[in-house]
């Protein structure tokens, strides 16, 4: 599934950030912190402006992060996709036909090995690798899994973004406003394979 060649996925925590992004060229936007009572109106606002929201299910206040919550999000809220560290949430999201993004925290070799096992089971549409400032791990995960990668976490500069993209990331998730502005209107320049 295409992200319309976005090389940056703006990740927002506040409504004022979403309002700013309504005027940007970005189509896909990641919603990090939110409250269950606000989700429908946020997704509807985005949709009215041609934006597709990717909800981080693990960070929704008032909603337990399990397959029943994923079913609710998929059926009632209908975002473009769901991000989660939980395999059962990713599986349920895929069953409902939404983009499923498996978030992985790669803290050490053991976590990396467990992640490969999880990916074989869940087969997400995308993987978000955190932290996203380890180019050789981005390349390894992409090659080993065959699944497109988002790089996220600790991305602080244009150099960090460019290194992640050069290592094979499809896009970079960031809450850094300067990077949003720098890449607004910029399409993917590196070869995707």
Coordinates of N, CA and C in Angstrom, one line a residue:
X1 N 0.8 -1.2 0.0 CA 0.0 0.0 0.0 C 0.9 1.2 0.0
X2 N 0.5 2.2 -0.8 CA 1.3 3.4 -1.0 C 1.1 4.4 0.1
X3 N 2.1 5.1 0.5 CA 2.0 6.3 1.4 C 2.1 7.6 0.5
X4 N 1.8 7.5 -0.7 CA 1.9 8.6 -1.7 C 3.2 9.2 -1.6
X5 N 4.2 8.4 -1.5 CA 5.6 8.8 -1.5 C 6.0 9.8 -0.4
X6 N 5.3 9.8 0.7 CA 5.7 10.7 1.8 C 7.0 10.1 2.4
X7 N 8.0 10.9 2.6 CA 9.2 10.4 3.3 C 9.1 10.7 4.8
X8 N 8.2 11.6 5.2 CA 8.0 12.0 6.6 C 6.6 11.7 6.9
X9 N 6.4 11.0 8.1 CA 5.0 10.8 8.7 C 5.0 11.7 9.9
X10 N 4.4 12.9 9.9 CA 4.3 13.7 11.1 C 3.6 13.0 12.2
X11 N 4.1 13.0 13.4 CA 3.5 12.3 14.5 C 3.1 13.4 15.5
X12 N 1.8 13.5 15.8 CA 1.3 14.6 16.6 C 0.8 14.1 18.0
X13 N 0.9 15.0 18.9 CA 0.4 14.7 20.3 C -0.7 15.7 20.7
X14 N -0.8 16.8 20.0 CA -1.7 17.9 20.3 C -2.6 18.3 19.2
X15 N -3.8 18.7 19.5 CA -4.8 19.1 18.4 C -4.3 20.3 17.6
X16 N -3.5 21.2 18.3 CA -3.1 22.4 17.5 C -2.1 21.9 16.5
X17 N -1.3 20.8 16.7 CA -0.4 20.3 15.7 C -1.2 19.7 14.5
X18 N -2.3 19.0 14.8 CA -3.2 18.5 13.8 C -3.8 19.6 12.9
X19 N -4.2 20.7 13.6 CA -4.8 21.8 12.8 C -3.8 22.4 11.9
X20 N -2.5 22.5 12.3 CA -1.4 23.0 11.5 C -1.2 22.1 10.3
X21 N -1.3 20.9 10.5 CA -1.0 19.9 9.4 C -2.2 19.8 8.4
X22 N -3.3 20.3 8.7 CA -4.5 20.3 7.8 C -4.1 21.1 6.5
X23 N -3.2 22.1 6.7 CA -2.8 23.0 5.6 C -1.6 22.5 4.9
X24 N -1.0 21.4 5.3 CA 0.3 20.9 4.8 C 0.0 19.9 3.6
X25 N 1.0 19.5 2.9 CA 0.9 18.6 1.8 C 0.8 17.1 2.3
X26 N 1.0 16.9 3.6 CA 1.0 15.5 4.1 C -0.4 14.9 4.0
X27 N -0.4 13.7 3.5 CA -1.7 12.9 3.5 C -1.8 12.1 4.8
X28 N -0.7 11.3 5.1 CA -0.7 10.4 6.2 C -0.1 11.1 7.4
X29 N -0.8 11.0 8.6 CA -0.4 11.6 9.8 C -0.6 10.6 10.9
X30 N 0.4 10.5 11.8 CA 0.3 9.6 13.0 C -0.2 10.3 14.2
X31 N -1.2 9.8 14.8 CA -1.8 10.3 16.0 C -1.2 9.5 17.2
X32 N -0.4 10.2 18.0 CA 0.2 9.5 19.2 C -0.8 9.5 20.4
X33 N -0.7 10.5 21.2 CA -1.5 10.6 22.4 C -2.9 11.1 22.1
X34 N -3.9 10.4 22.6 CA -5.3 10.8 22.3 C -6.2 10.2 23.4
X35 N -7.4 10.6 23.4 CA -8.4 10.1 24.3 C -9.5 9.4 23.5
X36 N -10.1 8.3 24.0 CA -11.1 7.6 23.2 C -12.3 8.5 22.8
X37 N -12.6 9.4 23.7 CA -13.8 10.3 23.3 C -13.5 11.3 22.2
X38 N -12.2 11.5 21.9 CA -11.9 12.5 20.8 C -11.6 11.8 19.5
X39 N -11.4 10.5 19.4 CA -11.0 9.8 18.2 C -11.8 10.0 17.0
X40 N -13.1 9.8 17.1 CA -14.0 9.9 16.0 C -13.9 11.3 15.4
X41 N -14.0 12.4 16.2 CA -14.0 13.7 15.7 C -12.6 14.0 15.1
X42 N -11.5 13.5 15.6 CA -10.2 13.8 15.1 C -10.1 13.1 13.7
X43 N -10.5 11.8 13.6 CA -10.4 11.1 12.3 C -11.3 11.8 11.3
X44 N -12.5 12.2 11.7 CA -13.4 12.9 10.8 C -12.9 14.2 10.3
X45 N -12.2 15.0 11.2 CA -11.6 16.2 10.8 C -10.5 16.0 9.8
X46 N -9.7 15.0 10.0 CA -8.6 14.7 9.1 C -9.2 14.3 7.7
X47 N -10.2 13.4 7.8 CA -10.8 12.9 6.5 C -11.4 14.1 5.7
X48 N -12.0 15.0 6.4 CA -12.6 16.2 5.7 C -11.6 17.1 5.0
X49 N -10.3 17.0 5.5 CA -9.2 17.7 4.9 C -8.3 16.8 4.0
X50 N -8.8 15.6 3.7 CA -8.0 14.7 2.8 C -6.9 14.1 3.5
X51 N -6.9 14.0 4.8 CA -5.8 13.4 5.6 C -6.2 12.0 6.1
X52 N -5.2 11.1 6.2 CA -5.4 9.8 6.6 C -4.7 9.6 7.9
X53 N -5.4 9.3 9.0 CA -4.7 9.1 10.3 C -4.4 7.7 10.6
X54 N -3.2 7.6 11.1 CA -2.7 6.3 11.6 C -2.7 6.4 13.2
X55 N -3.6 5.7 13.8 CA -3.7 5.8 15.3 C -2.8 4.8 16.0
X56 N -2.1 5.4 17.0 CA -1.2 4.5 17.8 C -2.1 4.0 19.0
X57 N -2.6 2.7 18.8 CA -3.5 2.1 19.7 C -3.0 2.0 21.2
X58 N -1.7 1.9 21.3 CA -1.1 1.7 22.7 C -1.2 3.0 23.5
X59 N -1.4 4.2 22.8 CA -1.4 5.5 23.5 C -2.8 6.1 23.6
X60 N -3.8 5.4 23.4 CA -5.2 5.9 23.5 C -5.7 5.8 24.9
X61 N -5.9 6.9 25.6 CA -6.4 6.9 27.0 C -7.9 6.4 27.0
X62 N -8.2 5.6 27.9 CA -9.6 5.1 28.1 C -9.9 3.9 27.2
X63 N -8.9 3.3 26.6 CA -9.1 2.1 25.7 C -8.0 1.1 26.0
X64 N -8.5 -0.1 26.4 CA -7.5 -1.2 26.6 C -6.9 -1.6 25.3
X65 N -5.6 -1.9 25.3 CA -4.9 -2.3 24.1 C -5.0 -3.8 23.9
X66 N -6.1 -4.2 23.3 CA -6.3 -5.7 23.0 C -7.0 -5.8 21.7
X67 N -7.3 -7.0 21.3 CA -8.0 -7.3 20.0 C -9.4 -6.7 20.0
X68 N -10.1 -6.6 21.1 CA -11.4 -6.0 21.1 C -11.4 -4.5 20.9
X69 N -10.3 -3.9 21.4 CA -10.1 -2.4 21.2 C -9.8 -2.2 19.7
X70 N -9.0 -3.1 19.2 CA -8.6 -3.0 17.7 C -9.9 -3.1 16.9
X71 N -10.7 -4.1 17.2 CA -12.0 -4.3 16.5 C -12.9 -3.0 16.6
X72 N -12.9 -2.4 17.7 CA -13.7 -1.2 17.9 C -13.1 -0.1 17.0
X73 N -11.8 0.1 17.1 CA -11.1 1.2 16.3 C -11.4 0.9 14.8
X74 N -11.3 -0.3 14.3 CA -11.4 -0.6 12.9 C -12.9 -0.4 12.5
X75 N -13.8 -0.8 13.3 CA -15.2 -0.8 12.9 C -15.9 0.5 13.1
X76 N -15.6 1.2 14.2 CA -16.3 2.4 14.6 C -15.6 3.7 14.3
X77 N -14.2 3.7 14.4 CA -13.5 4.9 14.2 C -13.0 5.0 12.7
X78 N -12.6 3.8 12.2 CA -12.1 3.7 10.8 C -11.0 4.6 10.4
X79 N -9.8 4.6 11.1 CA -8.7 5.3 10.7 C -8.1 4.7 9.4
X80 N -7.1 5.3 8.9 CA -6.4 4.6 7.7 C -5.6 3.4 8.2
X81 N -5.1 3.5 9.5 CA -4.3 2.4 10.0 C -4.1 2.5 11.5
X82 N -3.6 1.4 12.0 CA -3.3 1.3 13.5 C -1.9 0.9 13.7
X83 N -1.2 1.5 14.6 CA 0.1 1.2 15.1 C 0.0 0.6 16.5
X84 N 0.8 -0.5 16.7 CA 0.8 -1.1 18.0 C 2.0 -2.0 18.2
X85 N 2.4 -2.2 19.4 CA 3.4 -3.1 19.8 C 2.8 -4.5 20.0
X86 N 1.5 -4.6 20.0 CA 0.8 -5.9 20.4 C 0.5 -6.6 19.1
X87 N 0.9 -7.9 19.1 CA 0.6 -8.7 17.9 C -0.8 -9.0 17.6
X88 N -1.6 -9.2 18.7 CA -3.0 -9.4 18.5 C -3.8 -8.2 17.9
X89 N -3.3 -7.0 18.3 CA -3.9 -5.8 17.7 C -3.6 -5.7 16.2
X90 N -2.3 -6.1 15.8 CA -1.9 -6.0 14.4 C -2.7 -7.1 13.6
X91 N -2.9 -8.2 14.2 CA -3.6 -9.3 13.5 C -5.1 -8.9 13.2
X92 N -5.7 -8.3 14.3 CA -7.1 -7.9 14.1 C -7.2 -6.7 13.1
X93 N -6.2 -5.8 13.1 CA -6.3 -4.7 12.2 C -6.2 -5.2 10.8
X94 N -5.3 -6.2 10.5 CA -5.2 -6.7 9.2 C -6.5 -7.4 8.8
X95 N -7.1 -8.1 9.7 CA -8.3 -8.8 9.4 C -9.4 -7.8 8.9
X96 N -9.3 -6.6 9.4 CA -10.3 -5.6 9.1 C -9.9 -4.7 7.9
X97 N -8.8 -5.1 7.3 CA -8.4 -4.4 6.0 C -7.8 -3.0 6.2
X98 N -7.4 -2.6 7.4 CA -6.7 -1.3 7.6 C -5.2 -1.6 7.6
X99 N -4.4 -0.5 7.4 CA -3.0 -0.6 7.5 C -2.6 -1.0 8.9
X100 N -1.8 -2.0 9.0 CA -1.3 -2.6 10.3 C 0.2 -2.3 10.4
X101 N 0.6 -1.5 11.4 CA 2.0 -1.1 11.6 C 2.4 -1.7 12.9
X102 N 3.3 -2.6 12.9 CA 3.9 -3.3 14.1 C 5.1 -2.4 14.6
X103 N 4.9 -1.8 15.7 CA 6.0 -1.0 16.3 C 6.9 -2.0 17.1
X104 N 8.2 -1.8 16.8 CA 9.3 -2.6 17.5 C 10.3 -1.7 18.2
X105 N 10.5 -2.0 19.5 CA 11.6 -1.4 20.2 C 12.8 -2.3 20.2
X106 N 13.8 -1.9 19.5 CA 15.0 -2.8 19.4 C 16.0 -2.3 20.4
X107 N 15.9 -2.9 21.6 CA 16.8 -2.5 22.7 C 18.1 -3.3 22.7
X108 N 18.0 -4.6 22.2 CA 19.2 -5.4 22.2 C 19.0 -6.6 21.3
X109 N 20.0 -7.5 21.2 CA 19.9 -8.6 20.3 C 18.7 -9.5 20.6
X110 N 18.4 -9.7 21.9 CA 17.3 -10.6 22.3 C 16.0 -10.0 21.8
X111 N 15.8 -8.7 22.0 CA 14.6 -8.0 21.5 C 14.4 -8.1 20.0
X112 N 15.6 -8.0 19.3 CA 15.5 -8.1 17.8 C 15.1 -9.5 17.4
X113 N 15.7 -10.6 18.0 CA 15.3 -12.0 17.7 C 13.8 -12.2 18.0
X114 N 13.3 -11.7 19.1 CA 11.9 -11.9 19.5 C 11.0 -11.1 18.4
X115 N 11.5 -10.0 18.0 CA 10.7 -9.2 17.0 C 10.6 -10.0 15.7
X116 N 11.6 -10.7 15.2 CA 11.5 -11.5 14.0 C 10.4 -12.6 14.1
X117 N 10.4 -13.2 15.3 CA 9.4 -14.2 15.5 C 8.0 -13.6 15.5
X118 N 7.8 -12.5 16.1 CA 6.5 -11.7 16.1 C 6.1 -11.4 14.7
X119 N 7.1 -10.9 13.9 CA 6.7 -10.5 12.5 C 6.3 -11.6 11.7
X120 N 6.9 -12.8 11.9 CA 6.5 -14.0 11.1 C 5.0 -14.3 11.4
X121 N 4.6 -14.1 12.7 CA 3.2 -14.4 13.1 C 2.2 -13.3 12.6
X122 N 2.6 -12.1 12.7 CA 1.6 -11.0 12.5 C 1.6 -10.5 11.0
X123 N 2.7 -10.6 10.3 CA 2.8 -10.1 8.9 C 2.2 -8.8 8.7
X124 N 2.7 -7.7 9.4 CA 2.1 -6.4 9.3 C 2.4 -5.8 7.9
X125 N 1.7 -4.7 7.6 CA 1.9 -4.0 6.3 C 3.2 -3.2 6.4
X126 N 3.5 -2.7 7.6 CA 4.7 -1.9 7.8 C 5.2 -2.3 9.2
X127 N 6.5 -2.0 9.4 CA 7.1 -2.1 10.7 C 7.7 -0.7 11.1
X128 N 7.4 -0.3 12.3 CA 8.1 0.9 12.8 C 9.2 0.5 13.7
X129 N 10.4 0.8 13.3 CA 11.6 0.4 14.0 C 12.0 1.6 14.9
X130 N 12.2 1.3 16.2 CA 12.6 2.3 17.2 C 13.7 1.8 18.0
X131 N 14.8 2.6 18.2 CA 14.9 3.9 17.6 C 15.3 3.9 16.2
X132 N 15.0 4.9 15.5 CA 15.1 5.0 14.0 C 16.5 5.5 13.6
X133 N 17.4 5.6 14.5 CA 18.7 6.2 14.2 C 19.8 5.2 14.1
X134 N 19.4 3.9 13.8 CA 20.4 2.8 13.6 C 20.3 2.3 12.2
X135 N 20.9 2.9 11.2 CA 20.7 2.6 9.8 C 21.0 1.1 9.5
X136 N 22.0 0.5 10.1 CA 22.3 -0.9 9.7 C 21.3 -1.8 10.3
X137 N 20.6 -1.5 11.3 CA 19.5 -2.3 11.8 C 18.3 -2.1 11.0
X138 N 18.0 -0.9 10.5 CA 16.9 -0.7 9.6 C 17.1 -1.6 8.3
X139 N 18.3 -1.6 7.8 CA 18.6 -2.4 6.6 C 18.4 -3.9 6.9
X140 N 18.9 -4.3 8.0 CA 18.8 -5.7 8.4 C 17.3 -6.2 8.5
X141 N 16.5 -5.4 9.3 CA 15.1 -5.7 9.5 C 14.4 -5.8 8.2
X142 N 14.6 -4.8 7.3 CA 14.0 -4.8 6.0 C 14.3 -6.0 5.2
X143 N 15.6 -6.3 5.1 CA 16.1 -7.4 4.3 C 15.6 -8.8 4.9
X144 N 15.6 -8.9 6.2 CA 15.2 -10.2 6.8 C 13.7 -10.4 6.8
X145 N 12.9 -9.3 7.0 CA 11.5 -9.4 7.0 C 10.8 -9.3 5.7
X146 N 11.4 -8.5 4.8 CA 10.7 -8.2 3.5 C 9.5 -7.3 3.6
X147 N 9.4 -6.6 4.8 CA 8.3 -5.7 5.1 C 8.8 -4.3 5.1
X148 N 8.1 -3.3 4.5 CA 8.5 -1.9 4.5 C 8.7 -1.4 5.9
X149 N 9.7 -0.5 6.1 CA 10.1 0.0 7.4 C 9.8 1.5 7.5
X150 N 9.3 1.9 8.7 CA 9.2 3.2 9.2 C 10.3 3.3 10.2
X151 N 11.1 4.4 10.2 CA 12.1 4.7 11.3 C 11.5 5.7 12.2
X152 N 11.5 5.5 13.5 CA 11.0 6.4 14.4 C 11.8 6.5 15.7
X153 N 11.7 7.6 16.4 CA 12.3 7.7 17.7 C 13.8 8.2 17.6
X154 N 14.0 9.3 18.3 CA 15.3 10.0 18.3 C 15.7 10.6 17.0
X155 N 14.8 10.7 16.1 CA 15.1 11.4 14.8 C 15.1 12.9 15.1
X156 N 16.3 13.5 15.0 CA 16.4 14.9 15.4 C 16.9 15.9 14.3
X157 N 17.3 15.3 13.2 CA 17.9 16.2 12.1 C 17.6 15.6 10.7
X158 N 17.9 16.5 9.8 CA 17.7 16.1 8.4 C 18.7 14.9 8.1
X159 N 19.9 15.0 8.7 CA 20.9 14.0 8.5 C 20.3 12.6 9.0
X160 N 19.6 12.6 10.2 CA 19.0 11.4 10.7 C 18.0 10.8 9.7
X161 N 17.2 11.7 9.2 CA 16.1 11.3 8.2 C 16.8 10.7 7.0
X162 N 17.8 11.4 6.4 CA 18.4 10.9 5.2 C 19.1 9.6 5.4
X163 N 19.7 9.4 6.6 CA 20.4 8.1 6.9 C 19.4 7.0 6.9
X164 N 18.3 7.2 7.6 CA 17.2 6.2 7.7 C 16.7 5.9 6.3
X165 N 16.4 6.9 5.5 CA 15.9 6.6 4.2 C 16.9 5.9 3.3
X166 N 18.2 6.3 3.4 CA 19.2 5.6 2.6 C 19.4 4.2 3.1
X167 N 19.1 3.9 4.3 CA 19.2 2.5 4.8 C 18.1 1.6 4.4
X168 N 17.0 2.2 3.8 CA 15.9 1.4 3.3 C 14.6 1.7 3.9
X169 N 14.5 2.7 4.9 CA 13.2 3.0 5.4 C 12.3 3.6 4.4
X170 N 11.1 3.3 4.4 CA 10.1 3.8 3.5 C 9.7 5.3 3.9
X171 N 9.7 5.5 5.2 CA 9.4 6.8 5.7 C 9.9 6.9 7.1
X172 N 9.9 8.1 7.6 CA 10.4 8.4 9.0 C 9.2 9.0 9.7
X173 N 8.9 8.5 10.9 CA 7.9 9.1 11.8 C 8.6 10.1 12.7
X174 N 8.1 11.3 12.9 CA 8.7 12.2 13.8 C 7.7 13.2 14.3
X175 N 8.0 13.7 15.5 CA 7.2 14.8 16.1 C 7.9 16.1 16.0
X176 N 9.0 16.1 15.3 CA 9.9 17.3 15.2 C 9.3 18.3 14.1
X177 N 8.8 19.4 14.6 CA 8.1 20.4 13.7 C 9.1 20.9 12.6
X178 N 10.3 21.1 12.9 CA 11.3 21.6 11.9 C 11.4 20.6 10.8
X179 N 11.4 19.3 11.1 CA 11.5 18.3 10.1 C 10.2 18.2 9.2
X180 N 9.1 18.4 9.9 CA 7.8 18.5 9.1 C 7.9 19.6 8.1
X181 N 8.4 20.8 8.5 CA 8.4 21.9 7.6 C 9.5 21.7 6.5
X182 N 10.6 21.1 6.9 CA 11.7 20.9 5.9 C 11.2 20.0 4.8
X183 N 10.4 18.9 5.1 CA 10.1 17.9 4.1 C 8.7 18.1 3.6
X184 N 7.9 19.1 4.0 CA 6.6 19.3 3.5 C 6.6 19.5 2.0
X185 N 6.0 18.7 1.3 CA 5.9 18.8 -0.2 C 7.0 18.0 -0.9
X186 N 8.0 17.4 -0.1 CA 9.1 16.6 -0.6 C 8.6 15.1 -0.7
X187 N 8.8 14.6 -1.9 CA 8.4 13.2 -2.1 C 9.6 12.3 -1.9
X188 N 9.4 11.0 -1.8 CA 10.4 10.0 -1.6 C 11.4 10.1 -2.7
X189 N 12.7 10.2 -2.4 CA 13.8 10.4 -3.4 C 14.6 9.1 -3.5
X190 N 14.6 8.3 -2.5 CA 15.5 7.1 -2.5 C 14.7 5.9 -3.2
X191 N 15.4 5.0 -3.7 CA 14.8 3.8 -4.3 C 14.2 3.0 -3.2
X192 N 12.9 2.5 -3.5 CA 12.3 1.6 -2.6 C 12.3 0.2 -3.3
X193 N 12.7 -0.8 -2.5 CA 12.7 -2.1 -3.1 C 11.9 -3.0 -2.2

